[in-house]
Tab-separated table of C-alpha atoms and ligand atoms in Angstrom:
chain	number	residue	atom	x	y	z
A	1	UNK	CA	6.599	17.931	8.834
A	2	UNK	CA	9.173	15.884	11.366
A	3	UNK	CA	11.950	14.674	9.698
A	4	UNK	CA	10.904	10.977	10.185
A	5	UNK	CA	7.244	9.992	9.541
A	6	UNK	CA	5.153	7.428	11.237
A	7	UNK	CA	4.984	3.811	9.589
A	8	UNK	CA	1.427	1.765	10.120
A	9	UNK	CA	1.088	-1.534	9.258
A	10	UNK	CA	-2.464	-3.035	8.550
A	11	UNK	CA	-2.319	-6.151	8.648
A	12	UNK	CA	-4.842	-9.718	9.964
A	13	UNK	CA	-4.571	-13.075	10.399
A	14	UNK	CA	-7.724	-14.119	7.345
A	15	UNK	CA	-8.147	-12.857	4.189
A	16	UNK	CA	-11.168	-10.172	3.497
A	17	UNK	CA	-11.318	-8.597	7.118
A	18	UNK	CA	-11.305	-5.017	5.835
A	19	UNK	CA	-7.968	-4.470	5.740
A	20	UNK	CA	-7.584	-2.088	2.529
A	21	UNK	CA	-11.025	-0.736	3.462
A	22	UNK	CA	-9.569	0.321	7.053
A	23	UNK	CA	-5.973	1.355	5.348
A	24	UNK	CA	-7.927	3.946	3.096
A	25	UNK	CA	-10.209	5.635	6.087
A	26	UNK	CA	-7.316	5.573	8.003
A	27	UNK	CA	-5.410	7.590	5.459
A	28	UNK	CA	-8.652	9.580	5.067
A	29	UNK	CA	-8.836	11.294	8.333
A	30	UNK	CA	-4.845	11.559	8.780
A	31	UNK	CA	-5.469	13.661	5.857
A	32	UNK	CA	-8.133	15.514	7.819
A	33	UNK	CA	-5.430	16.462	10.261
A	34	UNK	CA	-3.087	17.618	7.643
A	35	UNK	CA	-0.425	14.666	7.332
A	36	UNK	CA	1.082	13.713	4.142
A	37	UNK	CA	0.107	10.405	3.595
A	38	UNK	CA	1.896	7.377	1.811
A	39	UNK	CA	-0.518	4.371	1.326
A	40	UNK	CA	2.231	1.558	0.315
A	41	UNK	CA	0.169	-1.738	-1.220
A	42	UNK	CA	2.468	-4.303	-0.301
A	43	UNK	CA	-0.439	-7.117	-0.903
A	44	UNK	CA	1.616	-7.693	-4.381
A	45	UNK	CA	-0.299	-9.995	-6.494
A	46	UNK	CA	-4.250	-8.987	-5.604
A	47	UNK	CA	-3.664	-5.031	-3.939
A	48	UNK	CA	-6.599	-3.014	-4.441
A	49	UNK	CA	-5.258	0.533	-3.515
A	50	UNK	CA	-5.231	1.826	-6.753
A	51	UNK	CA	-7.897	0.144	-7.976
A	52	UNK	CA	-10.366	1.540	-4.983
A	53	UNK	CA	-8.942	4.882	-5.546
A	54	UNK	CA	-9.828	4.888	-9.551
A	55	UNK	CA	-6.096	5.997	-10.175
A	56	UNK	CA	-4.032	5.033	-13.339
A	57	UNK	CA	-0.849	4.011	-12.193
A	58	UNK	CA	2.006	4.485	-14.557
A	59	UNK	CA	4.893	2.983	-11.967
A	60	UNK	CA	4.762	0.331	-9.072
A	61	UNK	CA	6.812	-1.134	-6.302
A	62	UNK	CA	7.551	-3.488	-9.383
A	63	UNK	CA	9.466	-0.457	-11.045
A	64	UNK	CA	11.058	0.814	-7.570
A	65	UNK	CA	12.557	-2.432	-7.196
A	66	UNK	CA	13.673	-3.228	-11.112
A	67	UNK	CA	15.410	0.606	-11.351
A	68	UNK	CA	16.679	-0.515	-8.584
A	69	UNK	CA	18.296	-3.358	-9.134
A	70	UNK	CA	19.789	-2.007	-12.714
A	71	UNK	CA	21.306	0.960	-11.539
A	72	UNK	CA	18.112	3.393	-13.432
A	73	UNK	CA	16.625	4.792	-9.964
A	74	UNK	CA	16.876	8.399	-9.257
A	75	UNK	CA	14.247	9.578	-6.671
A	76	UNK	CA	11.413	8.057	-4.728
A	77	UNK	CA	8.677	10.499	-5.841
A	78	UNK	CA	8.860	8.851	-9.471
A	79	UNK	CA	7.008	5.806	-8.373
A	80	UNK	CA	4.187	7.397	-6.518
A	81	UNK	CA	0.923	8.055	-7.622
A	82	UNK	CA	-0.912	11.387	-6.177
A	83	UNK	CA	-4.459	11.000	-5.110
A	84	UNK	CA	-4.759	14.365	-3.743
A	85	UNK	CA	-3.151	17.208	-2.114
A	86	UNK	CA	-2.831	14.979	0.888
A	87	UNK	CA	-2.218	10.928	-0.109
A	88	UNK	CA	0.081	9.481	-2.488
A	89	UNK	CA	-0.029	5.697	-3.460
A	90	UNK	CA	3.031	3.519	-3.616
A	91	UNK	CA	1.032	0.753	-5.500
A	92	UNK	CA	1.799	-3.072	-5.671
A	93	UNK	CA	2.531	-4.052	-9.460
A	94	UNK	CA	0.049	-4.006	-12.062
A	95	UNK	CA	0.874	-7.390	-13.483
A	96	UNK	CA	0.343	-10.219	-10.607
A	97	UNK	CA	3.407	-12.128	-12.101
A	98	UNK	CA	5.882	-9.217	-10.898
A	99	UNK	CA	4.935	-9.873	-7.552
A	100	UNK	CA	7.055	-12.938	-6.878
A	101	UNK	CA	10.263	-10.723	-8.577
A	102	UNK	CA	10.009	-8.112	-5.112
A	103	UNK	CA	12.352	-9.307	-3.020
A	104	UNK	CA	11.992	-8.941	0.599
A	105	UNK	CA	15.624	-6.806	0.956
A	106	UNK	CA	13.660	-4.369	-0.630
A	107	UNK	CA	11.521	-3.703	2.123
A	108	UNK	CA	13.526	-1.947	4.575
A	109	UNK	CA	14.555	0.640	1.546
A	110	UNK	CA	11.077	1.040	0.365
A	111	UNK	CA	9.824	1.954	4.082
A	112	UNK	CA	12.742	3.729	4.542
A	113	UNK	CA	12.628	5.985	1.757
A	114	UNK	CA	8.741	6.348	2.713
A	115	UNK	CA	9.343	7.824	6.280
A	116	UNK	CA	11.884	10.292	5.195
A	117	UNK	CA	9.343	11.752	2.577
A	118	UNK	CA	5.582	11.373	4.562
A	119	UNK	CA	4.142	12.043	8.202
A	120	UNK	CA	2.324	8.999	8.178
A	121	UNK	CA	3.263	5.767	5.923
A	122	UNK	CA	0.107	3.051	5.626
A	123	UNK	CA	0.799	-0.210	4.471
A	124	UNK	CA	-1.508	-2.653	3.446
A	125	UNK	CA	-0.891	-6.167	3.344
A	126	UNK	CA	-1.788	-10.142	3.047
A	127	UNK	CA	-2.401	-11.561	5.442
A	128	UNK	CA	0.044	-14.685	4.443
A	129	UNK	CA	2.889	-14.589	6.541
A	130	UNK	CA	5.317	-14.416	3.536
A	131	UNK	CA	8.960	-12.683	3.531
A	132	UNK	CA	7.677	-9.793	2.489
A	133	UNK	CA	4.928	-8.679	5.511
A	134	UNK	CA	7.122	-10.747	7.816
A	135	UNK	CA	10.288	-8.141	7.071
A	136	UNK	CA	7.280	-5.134	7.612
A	137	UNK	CA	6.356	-6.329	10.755
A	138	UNK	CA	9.506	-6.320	11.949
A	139	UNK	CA	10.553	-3.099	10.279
A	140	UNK	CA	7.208	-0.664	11.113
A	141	UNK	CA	6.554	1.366	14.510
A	142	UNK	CA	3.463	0.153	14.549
A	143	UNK	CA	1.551	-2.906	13.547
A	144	UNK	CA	-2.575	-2.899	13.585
A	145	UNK	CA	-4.484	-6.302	13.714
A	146	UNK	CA	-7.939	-6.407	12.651
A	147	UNK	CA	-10.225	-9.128	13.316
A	148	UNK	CA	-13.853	-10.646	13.310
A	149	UNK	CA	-15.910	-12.310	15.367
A	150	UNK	CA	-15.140	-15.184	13.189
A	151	UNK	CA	-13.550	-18.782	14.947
A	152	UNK	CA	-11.127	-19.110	11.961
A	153	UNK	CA	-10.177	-16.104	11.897
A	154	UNK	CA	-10.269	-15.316	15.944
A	155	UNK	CA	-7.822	-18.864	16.248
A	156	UNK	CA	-5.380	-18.117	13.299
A	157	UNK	CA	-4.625	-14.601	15.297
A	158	UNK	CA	-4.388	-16.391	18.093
A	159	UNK	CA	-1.277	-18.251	16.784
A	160	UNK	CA	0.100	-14.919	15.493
A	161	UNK	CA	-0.124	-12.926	18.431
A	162	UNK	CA	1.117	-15.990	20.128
A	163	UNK	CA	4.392	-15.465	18.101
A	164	UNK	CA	4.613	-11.710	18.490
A	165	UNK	CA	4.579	-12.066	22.015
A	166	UNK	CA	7.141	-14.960	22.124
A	167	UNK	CA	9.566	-12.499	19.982
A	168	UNK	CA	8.977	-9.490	22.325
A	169	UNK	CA	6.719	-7.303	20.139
A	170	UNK	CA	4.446	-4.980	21.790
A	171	UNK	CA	4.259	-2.078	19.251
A	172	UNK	CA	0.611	-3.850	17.898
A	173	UNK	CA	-3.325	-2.801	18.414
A	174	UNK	CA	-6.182	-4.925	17.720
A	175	UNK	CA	-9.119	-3.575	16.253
A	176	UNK	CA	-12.352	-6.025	16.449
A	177	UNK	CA	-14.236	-5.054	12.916
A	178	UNK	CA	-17.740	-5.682	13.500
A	179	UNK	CA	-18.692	-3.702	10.272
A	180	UNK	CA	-17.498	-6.740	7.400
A	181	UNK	CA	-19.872	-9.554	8.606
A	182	UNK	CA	-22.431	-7.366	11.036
A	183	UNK	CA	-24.680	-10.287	11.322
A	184	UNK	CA	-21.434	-12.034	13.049
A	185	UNK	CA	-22.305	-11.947	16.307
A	186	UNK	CA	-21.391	-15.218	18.045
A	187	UNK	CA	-18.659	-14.607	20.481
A	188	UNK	CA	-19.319	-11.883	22.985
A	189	UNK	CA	-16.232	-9.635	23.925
A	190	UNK	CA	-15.368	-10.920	26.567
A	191	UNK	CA	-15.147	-14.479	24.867
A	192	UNK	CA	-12.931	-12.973	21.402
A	193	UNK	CA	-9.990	-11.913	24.298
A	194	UNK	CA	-10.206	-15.183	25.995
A	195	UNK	CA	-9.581	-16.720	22.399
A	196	UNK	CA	-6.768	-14.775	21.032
A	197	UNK	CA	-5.235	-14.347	24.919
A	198	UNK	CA	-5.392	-10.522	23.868
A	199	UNK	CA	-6.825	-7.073	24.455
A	200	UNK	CA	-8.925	-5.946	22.035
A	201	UNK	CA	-8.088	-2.381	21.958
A	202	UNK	CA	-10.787	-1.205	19.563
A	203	UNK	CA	-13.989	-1.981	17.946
A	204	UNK	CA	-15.696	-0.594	14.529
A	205	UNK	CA	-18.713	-1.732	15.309
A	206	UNK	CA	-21.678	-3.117	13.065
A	207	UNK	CA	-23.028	0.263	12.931
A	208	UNK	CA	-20.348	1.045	10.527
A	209	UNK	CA	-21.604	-1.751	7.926
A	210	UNK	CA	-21.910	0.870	4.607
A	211	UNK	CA	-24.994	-0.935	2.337
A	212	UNK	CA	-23.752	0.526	-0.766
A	213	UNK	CA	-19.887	0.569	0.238
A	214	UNK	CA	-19.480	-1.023	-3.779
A	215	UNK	CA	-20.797	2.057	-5.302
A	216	UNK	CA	-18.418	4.291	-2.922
A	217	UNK	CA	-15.551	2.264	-4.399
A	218	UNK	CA	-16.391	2.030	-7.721
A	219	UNK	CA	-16.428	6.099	-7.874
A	220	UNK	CA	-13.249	6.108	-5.842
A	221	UNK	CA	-13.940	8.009	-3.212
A	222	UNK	CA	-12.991	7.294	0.484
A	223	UNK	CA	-15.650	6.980	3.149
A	224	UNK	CA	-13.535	8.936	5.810
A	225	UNK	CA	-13.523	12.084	3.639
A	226	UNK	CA	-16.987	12.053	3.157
A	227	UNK	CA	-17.967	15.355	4.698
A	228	UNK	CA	-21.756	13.460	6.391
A	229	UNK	CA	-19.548	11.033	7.809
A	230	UNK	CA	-18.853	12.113	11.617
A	231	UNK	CA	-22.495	12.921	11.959
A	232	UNK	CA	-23.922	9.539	10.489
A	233	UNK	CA	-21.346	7.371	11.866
A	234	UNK	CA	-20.552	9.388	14.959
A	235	UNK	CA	-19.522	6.302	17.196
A	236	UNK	CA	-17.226	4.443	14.843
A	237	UNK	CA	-16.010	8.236	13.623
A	238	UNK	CA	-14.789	8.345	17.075
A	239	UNK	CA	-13.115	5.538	17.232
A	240	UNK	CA	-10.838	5.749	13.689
A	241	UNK	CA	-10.354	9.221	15.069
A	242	UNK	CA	-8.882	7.753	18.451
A	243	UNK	CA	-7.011	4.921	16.230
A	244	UNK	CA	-5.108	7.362	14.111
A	245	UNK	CA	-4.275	9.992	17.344
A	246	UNK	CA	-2.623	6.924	19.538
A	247	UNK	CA	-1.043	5.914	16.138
A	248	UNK	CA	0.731	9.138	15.867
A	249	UNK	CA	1.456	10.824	19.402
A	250	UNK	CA	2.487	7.284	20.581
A	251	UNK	CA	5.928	7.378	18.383
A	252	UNK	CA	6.114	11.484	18.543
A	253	UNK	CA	6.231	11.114	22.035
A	254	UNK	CA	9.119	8.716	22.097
B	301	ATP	N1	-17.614	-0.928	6.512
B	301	ATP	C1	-17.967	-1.855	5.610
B	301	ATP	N2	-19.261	-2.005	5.249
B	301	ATP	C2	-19.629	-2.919	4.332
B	301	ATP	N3	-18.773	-3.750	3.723
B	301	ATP	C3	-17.469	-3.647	4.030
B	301	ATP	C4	-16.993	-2.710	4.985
B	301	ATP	N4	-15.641	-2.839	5.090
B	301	ATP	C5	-15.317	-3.822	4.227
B	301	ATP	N5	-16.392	-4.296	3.582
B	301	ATP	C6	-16.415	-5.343	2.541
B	301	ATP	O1	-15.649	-6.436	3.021
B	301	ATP	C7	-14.873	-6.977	1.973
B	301	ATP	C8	-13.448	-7.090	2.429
B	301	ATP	O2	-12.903	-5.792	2.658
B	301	ATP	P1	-11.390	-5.479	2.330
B	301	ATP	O3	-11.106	-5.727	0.895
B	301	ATP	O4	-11.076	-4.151	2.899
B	301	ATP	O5	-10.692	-6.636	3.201
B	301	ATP	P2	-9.179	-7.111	3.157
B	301	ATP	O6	-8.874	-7.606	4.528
B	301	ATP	O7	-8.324	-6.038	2.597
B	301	ATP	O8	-9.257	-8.330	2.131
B	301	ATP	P3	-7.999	-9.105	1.474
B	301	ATP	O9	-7.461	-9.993	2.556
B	301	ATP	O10	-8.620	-9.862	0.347
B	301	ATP	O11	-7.011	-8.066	1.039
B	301	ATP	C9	-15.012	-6.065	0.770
B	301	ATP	O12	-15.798	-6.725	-0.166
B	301	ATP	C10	-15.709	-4.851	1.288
B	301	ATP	O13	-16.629	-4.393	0.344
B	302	MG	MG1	-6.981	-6.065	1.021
């Protein structure tokens, strides 16, 4: 691998958009290119990374942060949790009460320590704009949006992107994710950029809807290394696959 991996934020301006759905299929097909993946769950108090992935997690950012702090940590690799030859979790704490101990000083190290060790680093995230995902957005190479065709949701981003653009950030992508709420439907294109004064760069469309998406989660698998995948959903396949390229030769190429 380069010495210096990629770092992804995934990140929205409402709450059940598909973010840690999207952060796992994302680190899905990196690993179907052969990265070393890092999926960081920085949504502290309700992250589902582990959970989705069925793994047992013995350490958290929790731990990172407490060795830390009293002097006990020796390397990175003790905190992270192996999902397979390819991804490795960096989970958010087990107990929801740790969460508000994280500092957000913490964040730089933690995403630090990530690059130098993966070829792609995922974060997930809130989508509350607290210390914590406001230091990752300022610290990542690359920050991805995703939104519905929802007016809440389509106005709060508004106000976000709104902010980005006022503080000179143009490392972000917007993904419109038809595939949550596929019955969604009542802003056209054309009317979601006029809302958020943005480009909508990509769309998983409603095709991508999975009926029994529970029971996928419940066995821990991840939809994106489901070998029927490309053929049944062929468009949105496409699309992830075009997501995660731009993601990756846009900061090699720098
Ligand atoms: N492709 C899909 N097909 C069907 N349901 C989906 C799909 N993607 C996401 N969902 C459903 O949408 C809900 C929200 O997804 P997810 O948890 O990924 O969103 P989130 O943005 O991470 O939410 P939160 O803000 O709570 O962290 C979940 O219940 C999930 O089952
Ligand atoms: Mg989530």
């Amino acid at each position: 691998m380069n010495s210096k991996g990629v770092s992804i934020c995934i990140t929205s301006a409402k709450g059940g958009v598909g973010k840690t759905i999207t952060t796992l299929n994302l680190a899905g097909l990196y690993e179907t290119l052969e990265k070393k993946v890092l999926i960081i769950d920085f949504d502290l108090a309700s992250g589902g990374i582990a959970t989705a992935l069925n793994l047992d997690v013995n350490k958290s950012i929790y731990n990172f942060v407490d060795d830390y702090n009293n002097n006990r940590y020796k390397e990175f690799k003790n905190y992270i949790s192996s999902y397979d030859k390819y991804i490795d979790i960096l989970a958010c704490p087990k107990d929801p009460r740790q969460a508000s101990k994280i500092d957000s000083k913490y964040v730089e190290l933690i995403i630090d320590k990530a690059v130098y060790n993966y070829d792609i680093v995922l974060i997930d995230t809130n989508h509350i704009l607290s210390d914590i995902n406001i230091s990752t957005l300022d610290l990542v190479d690359k920050i991805l949006f995703l939104v519905t065709n929802d007016p809440l949701d389509l106005k709060n981003l508004r106000s976000l992107i709104t902010i980005l653009q006022d503080i000179n950030y143009n490392n972000y992508k917007i993904i419109l994710n038809e595939s949550v709420a596929p019955f969604k439907k009542y802003f056209s294109l054309y009317d979601i950029k006029n809302i958020i004064n943005a480009n909508i760069d990509y769309v998983i469309s409603d095709s991508f809807y999975i009926k029994n998406i529970d029971n996928i989660i419940m066995s821990g698998n991840i939809i994106t290394l489901d070998s029927k995948m490309p053929n049944i959903f062929s468009k949105d396949y496409t699309t992830l696959m075009q997501v995660i390229t731009d993601m990756y030769n846009e900061e090699e190429s720098k």
